[in-house]
CSV table of C-alpha atoms in Angstrom, one decimal:
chain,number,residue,atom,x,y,z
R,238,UNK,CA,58.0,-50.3,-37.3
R,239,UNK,CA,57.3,-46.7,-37.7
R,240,UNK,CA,57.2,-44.4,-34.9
R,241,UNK,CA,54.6,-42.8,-33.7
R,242,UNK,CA,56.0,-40.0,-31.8
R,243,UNK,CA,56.1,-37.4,-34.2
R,244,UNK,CA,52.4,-37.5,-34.9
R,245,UNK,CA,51.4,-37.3,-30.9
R,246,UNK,CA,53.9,-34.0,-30.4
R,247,UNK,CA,51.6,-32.6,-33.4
R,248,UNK,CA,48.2,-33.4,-31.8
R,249,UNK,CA,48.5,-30.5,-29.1
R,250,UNK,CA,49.9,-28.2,-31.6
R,251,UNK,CA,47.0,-28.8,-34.3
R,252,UNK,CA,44.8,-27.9,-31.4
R,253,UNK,CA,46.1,-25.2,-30.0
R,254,UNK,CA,46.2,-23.7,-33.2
R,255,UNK,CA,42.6,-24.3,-33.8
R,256,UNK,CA,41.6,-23.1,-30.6
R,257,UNK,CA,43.4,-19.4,-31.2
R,258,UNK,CA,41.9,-19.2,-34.4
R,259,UNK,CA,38.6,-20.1,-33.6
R,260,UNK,CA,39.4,-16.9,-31.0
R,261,UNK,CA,40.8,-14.9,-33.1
R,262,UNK,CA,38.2,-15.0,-36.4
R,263,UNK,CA,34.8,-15.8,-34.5
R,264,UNK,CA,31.9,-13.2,-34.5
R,265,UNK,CA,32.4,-10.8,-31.5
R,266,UNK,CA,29.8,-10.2,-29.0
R,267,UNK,CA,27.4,-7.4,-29.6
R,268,UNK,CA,29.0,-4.6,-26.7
R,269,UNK,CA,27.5,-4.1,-23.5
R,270,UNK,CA,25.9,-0.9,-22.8
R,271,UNK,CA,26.9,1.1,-20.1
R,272,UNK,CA,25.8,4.6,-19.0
R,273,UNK,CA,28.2,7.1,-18.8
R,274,UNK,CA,27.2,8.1,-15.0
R,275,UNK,CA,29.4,7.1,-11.8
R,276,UNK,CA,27.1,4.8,-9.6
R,277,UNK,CA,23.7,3.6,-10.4
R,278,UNK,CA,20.8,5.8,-11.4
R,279,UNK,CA,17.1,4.0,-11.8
R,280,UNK,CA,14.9,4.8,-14.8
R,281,UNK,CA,11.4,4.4,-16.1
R,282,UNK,CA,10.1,4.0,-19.8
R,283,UNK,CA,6.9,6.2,-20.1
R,284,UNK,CA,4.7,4.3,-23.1
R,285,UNK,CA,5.9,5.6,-26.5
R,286,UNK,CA,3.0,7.5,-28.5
R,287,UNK,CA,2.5,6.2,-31.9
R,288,UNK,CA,2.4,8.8,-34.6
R,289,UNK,CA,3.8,6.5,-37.3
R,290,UNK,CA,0.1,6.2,-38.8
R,291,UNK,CA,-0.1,2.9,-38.0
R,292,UNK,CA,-2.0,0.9,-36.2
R,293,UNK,CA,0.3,-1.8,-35.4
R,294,UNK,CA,2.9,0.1,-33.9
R,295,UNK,CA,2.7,-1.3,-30.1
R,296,UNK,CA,4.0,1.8,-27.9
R,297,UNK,CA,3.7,-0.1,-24.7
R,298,UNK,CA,5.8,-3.1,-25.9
R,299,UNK,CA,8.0,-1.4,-27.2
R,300,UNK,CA,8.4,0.8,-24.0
R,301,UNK,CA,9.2,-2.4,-22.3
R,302,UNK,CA,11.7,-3.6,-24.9
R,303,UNK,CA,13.4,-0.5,-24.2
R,304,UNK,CA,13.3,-1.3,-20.6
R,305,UNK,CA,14.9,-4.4,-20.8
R,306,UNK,CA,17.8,-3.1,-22.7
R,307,UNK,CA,18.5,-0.5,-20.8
R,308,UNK,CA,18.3,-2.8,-17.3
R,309,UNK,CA,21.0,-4.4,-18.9
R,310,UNK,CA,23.1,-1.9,-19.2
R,311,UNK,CA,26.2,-1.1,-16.5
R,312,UNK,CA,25.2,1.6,-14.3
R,313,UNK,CA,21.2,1.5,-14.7
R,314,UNK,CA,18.2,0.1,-13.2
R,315,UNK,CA,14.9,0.2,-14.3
R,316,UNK,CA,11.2,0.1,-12.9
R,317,UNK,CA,8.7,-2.4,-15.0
R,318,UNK,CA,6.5,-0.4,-17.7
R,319,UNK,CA,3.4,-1.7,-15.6
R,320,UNK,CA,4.1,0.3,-12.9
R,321,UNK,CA,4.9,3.0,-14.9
R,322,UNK,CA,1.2,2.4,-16.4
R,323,UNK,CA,-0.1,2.5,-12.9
R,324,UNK,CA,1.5,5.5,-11.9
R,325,UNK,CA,-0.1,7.3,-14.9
R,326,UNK,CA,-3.2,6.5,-14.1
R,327,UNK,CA,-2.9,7.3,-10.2
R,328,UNK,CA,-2.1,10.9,-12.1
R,329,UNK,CA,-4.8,11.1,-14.4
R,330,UNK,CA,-2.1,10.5,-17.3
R,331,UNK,CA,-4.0,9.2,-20.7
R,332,UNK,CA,-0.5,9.6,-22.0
R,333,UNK,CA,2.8,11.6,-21.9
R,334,UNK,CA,2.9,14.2,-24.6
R,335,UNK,CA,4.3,17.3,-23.0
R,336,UNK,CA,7.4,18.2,-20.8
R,337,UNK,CA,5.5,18.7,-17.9
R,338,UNK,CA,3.3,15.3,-18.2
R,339,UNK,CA,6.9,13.5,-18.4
R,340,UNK,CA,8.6,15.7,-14.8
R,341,UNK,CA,5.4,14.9,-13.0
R,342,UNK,CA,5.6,11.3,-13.6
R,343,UNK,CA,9.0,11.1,-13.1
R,344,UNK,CA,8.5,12.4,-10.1
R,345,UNK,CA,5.6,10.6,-9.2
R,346,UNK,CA,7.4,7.0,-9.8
R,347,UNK,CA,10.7,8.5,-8.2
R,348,UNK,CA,12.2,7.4,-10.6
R,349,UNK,CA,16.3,9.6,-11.1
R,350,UNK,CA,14.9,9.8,-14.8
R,351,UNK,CA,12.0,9.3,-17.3
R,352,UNK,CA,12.2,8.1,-20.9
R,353,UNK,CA,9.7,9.0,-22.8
R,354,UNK,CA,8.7,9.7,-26.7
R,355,UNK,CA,6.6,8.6,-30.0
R,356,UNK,CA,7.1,6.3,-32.6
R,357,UNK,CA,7.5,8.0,-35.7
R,358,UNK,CA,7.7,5.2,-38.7
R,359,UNK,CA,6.6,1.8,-38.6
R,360,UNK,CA,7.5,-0.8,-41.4
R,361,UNK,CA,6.9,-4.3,-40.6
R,362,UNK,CA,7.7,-5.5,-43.7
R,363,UNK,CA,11.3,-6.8,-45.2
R,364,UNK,CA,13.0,-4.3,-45.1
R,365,UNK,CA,11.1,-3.2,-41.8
R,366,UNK,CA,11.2,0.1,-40.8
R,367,UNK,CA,11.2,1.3,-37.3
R,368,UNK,CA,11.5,5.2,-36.0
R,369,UNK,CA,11.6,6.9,-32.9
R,370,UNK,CA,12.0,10.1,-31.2
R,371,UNK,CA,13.1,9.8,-27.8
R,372,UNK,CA,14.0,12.3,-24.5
R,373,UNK,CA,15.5,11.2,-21.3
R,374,UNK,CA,14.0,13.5,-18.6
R,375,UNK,CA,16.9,12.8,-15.9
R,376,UNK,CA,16.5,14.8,-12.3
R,377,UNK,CA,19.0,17.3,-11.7
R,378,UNK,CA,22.3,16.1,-9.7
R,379,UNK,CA,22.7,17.5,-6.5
R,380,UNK,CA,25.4,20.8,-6.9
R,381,UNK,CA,27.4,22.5,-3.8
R,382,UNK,CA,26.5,26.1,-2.9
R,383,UNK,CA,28.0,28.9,-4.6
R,384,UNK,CA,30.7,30.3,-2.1
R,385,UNK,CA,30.2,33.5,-0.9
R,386,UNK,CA,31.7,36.5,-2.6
R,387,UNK,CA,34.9,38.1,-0.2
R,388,UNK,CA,33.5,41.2,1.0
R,389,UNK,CA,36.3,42.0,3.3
R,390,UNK,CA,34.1,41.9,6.1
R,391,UNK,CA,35.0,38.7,7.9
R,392,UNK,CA,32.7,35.8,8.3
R,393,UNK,CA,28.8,36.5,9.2
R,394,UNK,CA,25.9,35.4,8.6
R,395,UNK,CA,23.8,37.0,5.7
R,396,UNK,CA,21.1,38.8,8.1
R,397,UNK,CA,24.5,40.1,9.6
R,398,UNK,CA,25.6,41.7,6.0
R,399,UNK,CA,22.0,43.0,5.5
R,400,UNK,CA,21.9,45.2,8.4
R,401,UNK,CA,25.8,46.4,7.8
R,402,UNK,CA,26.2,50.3,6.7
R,403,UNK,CA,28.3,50.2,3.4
R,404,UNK,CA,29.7,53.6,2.7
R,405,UNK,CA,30.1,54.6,-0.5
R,406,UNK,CA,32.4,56.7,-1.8
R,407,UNK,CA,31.4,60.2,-3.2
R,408,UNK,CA,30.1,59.8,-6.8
R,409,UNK,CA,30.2,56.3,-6.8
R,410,UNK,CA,26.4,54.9,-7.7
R,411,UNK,CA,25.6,52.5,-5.1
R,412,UNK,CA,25.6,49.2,-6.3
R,413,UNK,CA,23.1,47.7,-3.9
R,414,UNK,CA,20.3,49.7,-4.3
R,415,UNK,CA,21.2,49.1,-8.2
R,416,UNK,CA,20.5,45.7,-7.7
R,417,UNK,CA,17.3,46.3,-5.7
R,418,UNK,CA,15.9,48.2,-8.6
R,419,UNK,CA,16.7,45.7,-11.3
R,420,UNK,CA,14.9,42.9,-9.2
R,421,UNK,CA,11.3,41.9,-10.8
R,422,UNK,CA,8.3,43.5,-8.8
R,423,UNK,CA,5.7,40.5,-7.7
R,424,UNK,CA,3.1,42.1,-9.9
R,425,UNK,CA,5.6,41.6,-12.9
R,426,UNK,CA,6.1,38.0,-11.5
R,427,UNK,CA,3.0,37.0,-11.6
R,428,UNK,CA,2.5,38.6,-15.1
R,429,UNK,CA,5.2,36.5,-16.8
R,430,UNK,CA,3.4,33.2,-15.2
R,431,UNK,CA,4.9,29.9,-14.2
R,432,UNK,CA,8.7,29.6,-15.8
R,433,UNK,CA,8.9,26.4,-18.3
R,434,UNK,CA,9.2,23.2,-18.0
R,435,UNK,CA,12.5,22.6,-19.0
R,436,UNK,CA,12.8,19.4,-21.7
R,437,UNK,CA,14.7,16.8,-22.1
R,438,UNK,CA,18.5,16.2,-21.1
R,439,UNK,CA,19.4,13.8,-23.6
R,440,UNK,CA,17.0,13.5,-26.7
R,441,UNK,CA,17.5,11.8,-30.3
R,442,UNK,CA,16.0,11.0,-33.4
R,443,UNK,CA,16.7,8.0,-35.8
R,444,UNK,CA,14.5,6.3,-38.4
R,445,UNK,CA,16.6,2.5,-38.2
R,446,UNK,CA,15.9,1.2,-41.8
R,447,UNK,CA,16.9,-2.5,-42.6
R,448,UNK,CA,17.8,-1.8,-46.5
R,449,UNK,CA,21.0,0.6,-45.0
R,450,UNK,CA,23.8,-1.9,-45.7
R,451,UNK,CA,25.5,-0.2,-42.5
R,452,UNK,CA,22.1,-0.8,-40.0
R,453,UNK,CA,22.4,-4.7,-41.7
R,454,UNK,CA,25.7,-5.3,-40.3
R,455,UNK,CA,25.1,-4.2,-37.0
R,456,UNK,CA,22.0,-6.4,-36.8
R,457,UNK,CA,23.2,-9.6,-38.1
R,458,UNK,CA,26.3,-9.2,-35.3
R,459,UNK,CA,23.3,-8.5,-33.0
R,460,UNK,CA,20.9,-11.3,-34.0
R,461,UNK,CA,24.1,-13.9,-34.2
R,462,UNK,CA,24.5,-13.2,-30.4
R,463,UNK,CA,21.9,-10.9,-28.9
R,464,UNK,CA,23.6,-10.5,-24.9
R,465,UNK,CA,24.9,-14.3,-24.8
R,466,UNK,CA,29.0,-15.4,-25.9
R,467,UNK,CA,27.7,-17.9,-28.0
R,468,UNK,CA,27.5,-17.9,-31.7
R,469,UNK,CA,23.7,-18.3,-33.0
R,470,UNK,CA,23.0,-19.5,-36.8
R,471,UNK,CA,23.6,-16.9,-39.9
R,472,UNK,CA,20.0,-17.4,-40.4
R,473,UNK,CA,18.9,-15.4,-37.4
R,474,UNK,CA,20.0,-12.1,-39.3
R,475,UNK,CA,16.6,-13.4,-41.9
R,476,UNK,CA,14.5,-13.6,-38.7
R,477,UNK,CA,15.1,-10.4,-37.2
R,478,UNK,CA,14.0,-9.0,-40.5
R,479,UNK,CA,10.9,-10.9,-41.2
R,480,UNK,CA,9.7,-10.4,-37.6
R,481,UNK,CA,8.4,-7.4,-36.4
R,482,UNK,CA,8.9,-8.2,-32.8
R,483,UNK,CA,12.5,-9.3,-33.1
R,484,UNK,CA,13.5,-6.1,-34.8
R,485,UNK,CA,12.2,-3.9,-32.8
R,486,UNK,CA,14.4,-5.6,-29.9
R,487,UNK,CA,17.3,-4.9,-31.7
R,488,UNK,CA,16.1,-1.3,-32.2
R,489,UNK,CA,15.4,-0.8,-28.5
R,490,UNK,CA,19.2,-2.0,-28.5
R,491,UNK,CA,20.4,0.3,-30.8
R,492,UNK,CA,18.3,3.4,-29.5
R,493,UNK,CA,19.2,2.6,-26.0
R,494,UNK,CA,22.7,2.8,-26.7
R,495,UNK,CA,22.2,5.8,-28.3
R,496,UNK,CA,20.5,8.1,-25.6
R,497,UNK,CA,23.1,6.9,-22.7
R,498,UNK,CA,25.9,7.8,-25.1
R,499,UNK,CA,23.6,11.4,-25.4
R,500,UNK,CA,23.3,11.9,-21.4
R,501,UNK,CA,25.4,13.9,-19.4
R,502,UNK,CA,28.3,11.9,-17.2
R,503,UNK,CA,26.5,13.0,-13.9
């Protein structure tokens, strides 16, 4: 009679093996994003202005597709594009083309930033096509005072080093009243107007094209797990390219990624 002992010390063996190579050669998870910002920060998506020439290009879906990406990422929250769409039209906002338009709503929803943009190419067909242009108006982080320059004169307050007497030495041009004469008049000041808007902190620019064999890599590990540890058919890679919808999620993705990577860490 043979034994059978052999056989059931190679069982665990076979299956341990299996197991470490099933870990070691299966797809890998498309990477969470993360902002590069200590804390959490909450941001809106301003509907996207569509200037691809066509007239399927959904700027308001696709403002909430970005939304939901970057909700998911470590370090953000987000407010829902329909009160974003509310908030615009509490303002009078048709839509958000300039730098100003995007500061007020930001600071209307109060919100720590505002993304906001156009669509720039739209493609729906295999290969599809999807571009965007896209600035994140963030608020400015909170900075300590300057320190005070060491005057020699002890601690006081600044009404204190207003009224002091400064002697000047003989021949030496006084360097206050220097700086009193550079200073703007209010006449001038009103002259040069409002100062500008400032734009946006982060900003990029990408067209994504499916026919890039680079951009197809990166989507078929995206479409084979899109945010879940489970491996999802080959054949998902075909949908995401014959589906306008399901492309653009992985562009929101893609372009989310992009413009945390683009922010400042504070």
């Amino acid at each position: 009679m043979r034994s059978r002992r052999p056989h059931l010390v190679l069982l665990p063996l076979l299956v341990a093996a299996a197991t470490l190579a099933g870990c070691t050669l299966g797809p890998r998870r498309a990477a969470t994003l993360r902002a590069p910002w200590a804390g959490e920060r909450t941001l809106a998506v301003a509907p996207l202005l569509n200037e691809s020439g066509s007239v399927h290009a959904d700027g308001v879906r696709l403002a909430d597709r970005l939304t939901e990406r970057l909700n998911g990422a470590a370090g953000v929250t987000t407010v829902p594009v329909n009160r974003v769409l509310a908030a615009m039209e509490r303002l009078g906002l048709a839509e958000v083309r300039t730098n100003e338009e995007a500061v007020a709503l930001r600071d209307g929803l109060g919100v720590g930033g505002l993304v906001a943009g156009t669509i720039t190419a739209f493609d729906p067909y295999d290969p599809p096509k999807l571009g965007l242009n896209l600035g994140a108006f963030y608020t400015a982080p909170a900075t300590p005072a300057a320190p005070a320059p060491d005057t020699g004169t002890g601690t006081g307050t600044d009404a204190d080093a207003d009224r002091e007497v400064w002697a000047v030495a003989p021949g030496a041009p006084d360097t206050r009243a220097l700086a009193r004469a550079a200073r703007p008049t209010r006449a001038e000041v009103r002259a040069a107007g409002p100062a500008a808007t400032p734009g946006p902190v982060a900003a990029i620019s990408r067209v994504y094209n499916a026919s890039n064999p680079g951009l197809q890599d990166r989507l078929a590990r995206f479409a084979r797990h899109r945010g879940t540890d489970y491996a999802r058919s080959d054949t998902d890679a075909r949908l995401h390219r014959i589906s306008a919808d399901l492309f653009a999620e992985f562009v929101a993705y893609e372009a989310a990624g992009e413009l945390l990577a683009a922010s400042p860490g504070r």
